[in-house]
GROMACS .gro file of C-alpha atoms in nm:
model
  218
    1UNK     CA    1   2.829   0.553   0.218
    2UNK     CA    2   2.486   0.397   0.315
    3UNK     CA    3   2.301   0.230   0.021
    4UNK     CA    4   1.953   0.080  -0.006
    5UNK     CA    5   1.898  -0.263  -0.104
    6UNK     CA    6   1.540  -0.372  -0.202
    7UNK     CA    7   1.518  -0.720  -0.098
    8UNK     CA    8   1.150  -0.830  -0.194
    9UNK     CA    9   0.798  -0.723  -0.287
   10UNK     CA   10   0.503  -0.931  -0.156
   11UNK     CA   11   0.281  -0.901  -0.459
   12UNK     CA   12   0.386  -0.969  -0.827
   13UNK     CA   13   0.132  -0.718  -0.942
   14UNK     CA   14   0.260  -0.440  -0.696
   15UNK     CA   15   0.264  -0.109  -0.873
   16UNK     CA   16   0.598  -0.010  -1.016
   17UNK     CA   17   0.589   0.347  -0.925
   18UNK     CA   18   0.817   0.594  -0.749
   19UNK     CA   19   0.875   0.563  -0.378
   20UNK     CA   20   0.821   0.837  -0.128
   21UNK     CA   21   0.573   1.040  -0.336
   22UNK     CA   22   0.323   0.747  -0.352
   23UNK     CA   23  -0.019   0.761  -0.172
   24UNK     CA   24  -0.175   0.439  -0.070
   25UNK     CA   25  -0.562   0.432  -0.006
   26UNK     CA   26  -0.788   0.162   0.136
   27UNK     CA   27  -1.167   0.129   0.149
   28UNK     CA   28  -1.270   0.293   0.466
   29UNK     CA   29  -1.524   0.029   0.544
   30UNK     CA   30  -1.357  -0.294   0.465
   31UNK     CA   31  -0.980  -0.200   0.497
   32UNK     CA   32  -0.904  -0.343   0.161
   33UNK     CA   33  -0.634  -0.199  -0.063
   34UNK     CA   34  -0.821   0.018  -0.330
   35UNK     CA   35  -0.573   0.253  -0.488
   36UNK     CA   36  -0.199   0.336  -0.517
   37UNK     CA   37  -0.144   0.690  -0.693
   38UNK     CA   38   0.096   0.983  -0.707
   39UNK     CA   39  -0.195   1.216  -0.649
   40UNK     CA   40  -0.269   1.321  -0.285
   41UNK     CA   41  -0.652   1.306  -0.279
   42UNK     CA   42  -0.666   1.544   0.002
   43UNK     CA   43  -0.552   1.807  -0.241
   44UNK     CA   44  -0.748   1.689  -0.536
   45UNK     CA   45  -1.039   1.903  -0.646
   46UNK     CA   46  -1.399   1.797  -0.563
   47UNK     CA   47  -1.660   1.763  -0.810
   48UNK     CA   48  -1.933   2.013  -0.753
   49UNK     CA   49  -2.221   1.782  -0.824
   50UNK     CA   50  -2.154   1.520  -0.539
   51UNK     CA   51  -1.840   1.636  -0.367
   52UNK     CA   52  -1.645   1.343  -0.508
   53UNK     CA   53  -1.265   1.378  -0.548
   54UNK     CA   54  -1.134   1.409  -0.897
   55UNK     CA   55  -0.831   1.198  -0.980
   56UNK     CA   56  -0.685   1.290  -1.331
   57UNK     CA   57  -0.569   0.949  -1.470
   58UNK     CA   58  -0.354   1.129  -1.738
   59UNK     CA   59  -0.173   1.355  -1.489
   60UNK     CA   60  -0.103   1.093  -1.232
   61UNK     CA   61   0.025   0.755  -1.237
   62UNK     CA   62  -0.211   0.535  -1.064
   63UNK     CA   63  -0.285   0.151  -0.991
   64UNK     CA   64  -0.637   0.060  -0.922
   65UNK     CA   65  -0.734  -0.241  -0.719
   66UNK     CA   66  -1.106  -0.226  -0.785
   67UNK     CA   67  -1.353  -0.443  -0.992
   68UNK     CA   68  -1.626  -0.337  -1.220
   69UNK     CA   69  -1.954  -0.274  -1.072
   70UNK     CA   70  -2.159  -0.202  -1.378
   71UNK     CA   71  -2.348   0.116  -1.491
   72UNK     CA   72  -2.590   0.334  -1.291
   73UNK     CA   73  -2.811   0.631  -1.400
   74UNK     CA   74  -2.797   0.916  -1.173
   75UNK     CA   75  -3.040   1.209  -1.179
   76UNK     CA   76  -2.875   1.533  -1.069
   77UNK     CA   77  -3.054   1.833  -0.898
   78UNK     CA   78  -3.072   2.019  -1.227
   79UNK     CA   79  -3.255   1.741  -1.401
   80UNK     CA   80  -2.976   1.598  -1.599
   81UNK     CA   81  -2.916   1.238  -1.607
   82UNK     CA   82  -2.571   1.093  -1.575
   83UNK     CA   83  -2.459   0.736  -1.660
   84UNK     CA   84  -2.183   0.639  -1.421
   85UNK     CA   85  -1.958   0.329  -1.457
   86UNK     CA   86  -1.908   0.210  -1.100
   87UNK     CA   87  -1.593   0.064  -0.946
   88UNK     CA   88  -1.598  -0.168  -0.633
   89UNK     CA   89  -1.391  -0.281  -0.363
   90UNK     CA   90  -1.552  -0.602  -0.262
   91UNK     CA   91  -1.923  -0.531  -0.298
   92UNK     CA   92  -1.876  -0.166  -0.200
   93UNK     CA   93  -1.889   0.110  -0.459
   94UNK     CA   94  -1.582   0.345  -0.403
   95UNK     CA   95  -1.530   0.541  -0.733
   96UNK     CA   96  -1.682   0.580  -1.087
   97UNK     CA   97  -1.613   0.726  -1.419
   98UNK     CA   98  -1.870   0.916  -1.649
   99UNK     CA   99  -1.981   0.771  -1.958
  100UNK     CA  100  -1.763   0.907  -2.261
  101UNK     CA  101  -1.488   1.045  -2.040
  102UNK     CA  102  -1.219   0.785  -1.922
  103UNK     CA  103  -0.973   1.045  -1.818
  104UNK     CA  104  -1.120   1.137  -1.483
  105UNK     CA  105  -1.194   0.898  -1.197
  106UNK     CA  106  -1.430   1.033  -0.925
  107UNK     CA  107  -1.351   0.904  -0.592
  108UNK     CA  108  -1.684   0.899  -0.392
  109UNK     CA  109  -1.680   1.125  -0.092
  110UNK     CA  110  -1.561   0.943   0.230
  111UNK     CA  111  -1.510   0.605   0.046
  112UNK     CA  112  -1.137   0.578   0.081
  113UNK     CA  113  -0.883   0.635   0.377
  114UNK     CA  114  -0.511   0.653   0.384
  115UNK     CA  115  -0.335   0.383   0.582
  116UNK     CA  116  -0.062   0.623   0.681
  117UNK     CA  117  -0.254   0.944   0.738
  118UNK     CA  118  -0.595   0.832   0.885
  119UNK     CA  119  -0.522   0.926   1.257
  120UNK     CA  120  -0.873   0.807   1.381
  121UNK     CA  121  -0.806   0.454   1.245
  122UNK     CA  122  -0.487   0.427   1.443
  123UNK     CA  123  -0.651   0.562   1.757
  124UNK     CA  124  -0.925   0.287   1.729
  125UNK     CA  125  -0.664   0.030   1.650
  126UNK     CA  126  -0.842  -0.050   1.327
  127UNK     CA  127  -0.581   0.046   1.084
  128UNK     CA  128  -0.582  -0.184   0.775
  129UNK     CA  129  -0.280  -0.414   0.745
  130UNK     CA  130  -0.062  -0.312   0.446
  131UNK     CA  131  -0.022  -0.554   0.153
  132UNK     CA  132   0.331  -0.614   0.239
  133UNK     CA  133   0.220  -0.812   0.543
  134UNK     CA  134   0.019  -1.123   0.437
  135UNK     CA  135  -0.111  -1.442   0.625
  136UNK     CA  136   0.007  -1.767   0.480
  137UNK     CA  137  -0.094  -2.114   0.556
  138UNK     CA  138  -0.034  -2.273   0.896
  139UNK     CA  139  -0.047  -1.954   1.084
  140UNK     CA  140   0.272  -1.804   0.923
  141UNK     CA  141   0.282  -1.436   0.857
  142UNK     CA  142   0.511  -1.315   0.571
  143UNK     CA  143   0.673  -0.961   0.576
  144UNK     CA  144   0.818  -0.805   0.282
  145UNK     CA  145   1.134  -0.609   0.369
  146UNK     CA  146   1.345  -0.329   0.214
  147UNK     CA  147   1.687  -0.293   0.384
  148UNK     CA  148   1.897   0.024   0.410
  149UNK     CA  149   2.243  -0.091   0.501
  150UNK     CA  150   2.531   0.092   0.678
  151UNK     CA  151   2.305   0.314   0.883
  152UNK     CA  152   2.406   0.452   1.227
  153UNK     CA  153   2.194   0.204   1.418
  154UNK     CA  154   1.913  -0.056   1.365
  155UNK     CA  155   1.586   0.125   1.292
  156UNK     CA  156   1.235   0.107   1.162
  157UNK     CA  157   1.241   0.354   0.876
  158UNK     CA  158   0.907   0.320   0.700
  159UNK     CA  159   0.586   0.110   0.646
  160UNK     CA  160   0.439   0.133   0.297
  161UNK     CA  161   0.205  -0.077   0.095
  162UNK     CA  162   0.496  -0.263  -0.060
  163UNK     CA  163   0.743  -0.317   0.208
  164UNK     CA  164   0.855  -0.264   0.556
  165UNK     CA  165   1.178  -0.058   0.529
  166UNK     CA  166   1.436  -0.115   0.816
  167UNK     CA  167   1.800   0.002   0.859
  168UNK     CA  168   2.092  -0.216   0.972
  169UNK     CA  169   2.457  -0.113   1.038
  170UNK     CA  170   2.629  -0.398   0.851
  171UNK     CA  171   2.678  -0.394   0.475
  172UNK     CA  172   2.404  -0.602   0.315
  173UNK     CA  173   2.684  -0.834   0.185
  174UNK     CA  174   2.845  -0.899   0.524
  175UNK     CA  175   2.805  -1.232   0.671
  176UNK     CA  176   2.644  -1.082   0.995
  177UNK     CA  177   2.368  -0.895   0.793
  178UNK     CA  178   2.106  -1.154   0.814
  179UNK     CA  179   2.177  -1.207   1.189
  180UNK     CA  180   2.133  -0.836   1.256
  181UNK     CA  181   1.805  -0.833   1.045
  182UNK     CA  182   1.667  -1.129   1.241
  183UNK     CA  183   1.766  -0.981   1.582
  184UNK     CA  184   1.606  -0.634   1.505
  185UNK     CA  185   1.287  -0.807   1.383
  186UNK     CA  186   1.286  -1.032   1.700
  187UNK     CA  187   1.333  -0.720   1.932
  188UNK     CA  188   1.071  -0.515   1.739
  189UNK     CA  189   0.799  -0.792   1.737
  190UNK     CA  190   0.873  -0.943   2.073
  191UNK     CA  191   0.914  -1.301   1.946
  192UNK     CA  192   1.163  -1.569   1.991
  193UNK     CA  193   1.474  -1.573   1.748
  194UNK     CA  194   1.369  -1.931   1.647
  195UNK     CA  195   1.026  -1.814   1.514
  196UNK     CA  196   1.193  -1.598   1.247
  197UNK     CA  197   1.336  -1.726   0.915
  198UNK     CA  198   1.488  -1.539   0.616
  199UNK     CA  199   1.443  -1.703   0.279
  200UNK     CA  200   1.518  -1.648  -0.081
  201UNK     CA  201   1.252  -1.679  -0.365
  202UNK     CA  202   1.323  -1.933  -0.632
  203UNK     CA  203   1.372  -1.842  -1.005
  204UNK     CA  204   1.520  -1.526  -1.170
  205UNK     CA  205   1.437  -1.313  -0.859
  206UNK     CA  206   1.629  -1.535  -0.613
  207UNK     CA  207   1.937  -1.324  -0.629
  208UNK     CA  208   1.777  -1.023  -0.498
  209UNK     CA  209   1.450  -1.131  -0.332
  210UNK     CA  210   1.426  -1.223   0.030
  211UNK     CA  211   1.124  -1.261   0.271
  212UNK     CA  212   1.098  -1.263   0.654
  213UNK     CA  213   0.848  -1.507   0.769
  214UNK     CA  214   0.687  -1.422   1.111
  215UNK     CA  215   0.453  -1.667   1.296
  216UNK     CA  216   0.116  -1.504   1.364
  217UNK     CA  217   0.067  -1.381   1.713
  218UNK     CA  218  -0.247  -1.455   1.917
   0.00000   0.00000   0.00000
């Protein structure tokens, strides 16, 4: 029977959440990772006052990649004044919470986009690079892989915020497994086999964590 082996995560503070039900969102303007949540924001209710999407932080497990942006007073059309605590990605406001209520996070209309779902970004070639692919020093690109072994054929299964998931035909413990992984990545990326390296992390995670290091392409 096929089994899945998780080999690495690229960030030590990656959200420890369930797999296929996660939704990853990025700042629409900067492309930076902003939010990972179990909530599909496309189906989340809108706030009548400003059409922001309402994220219930008690109902959905969420990981925020935002910084505090201070408070701002907003005067509504009915004359009421609301104090908002802004959250930023870089210098851009993308969300806020209302004073006295930390349960609900209001995502500003049009502020975030889904890496996996935003068709226009893909068409324009401007899709943000997921956090599992990071640029290191000396022009080396690091890719965090999750491996499904004993599949029918080598294949690219999924790209998420935390890993690039591929399938290989060998058992992960087989002596030829690493060679198959490297050969598949070489064919997929169009690079020379000598440009690719699999390596283990040191420390407690070394027995289960590996990375694929890929030279940055011009």
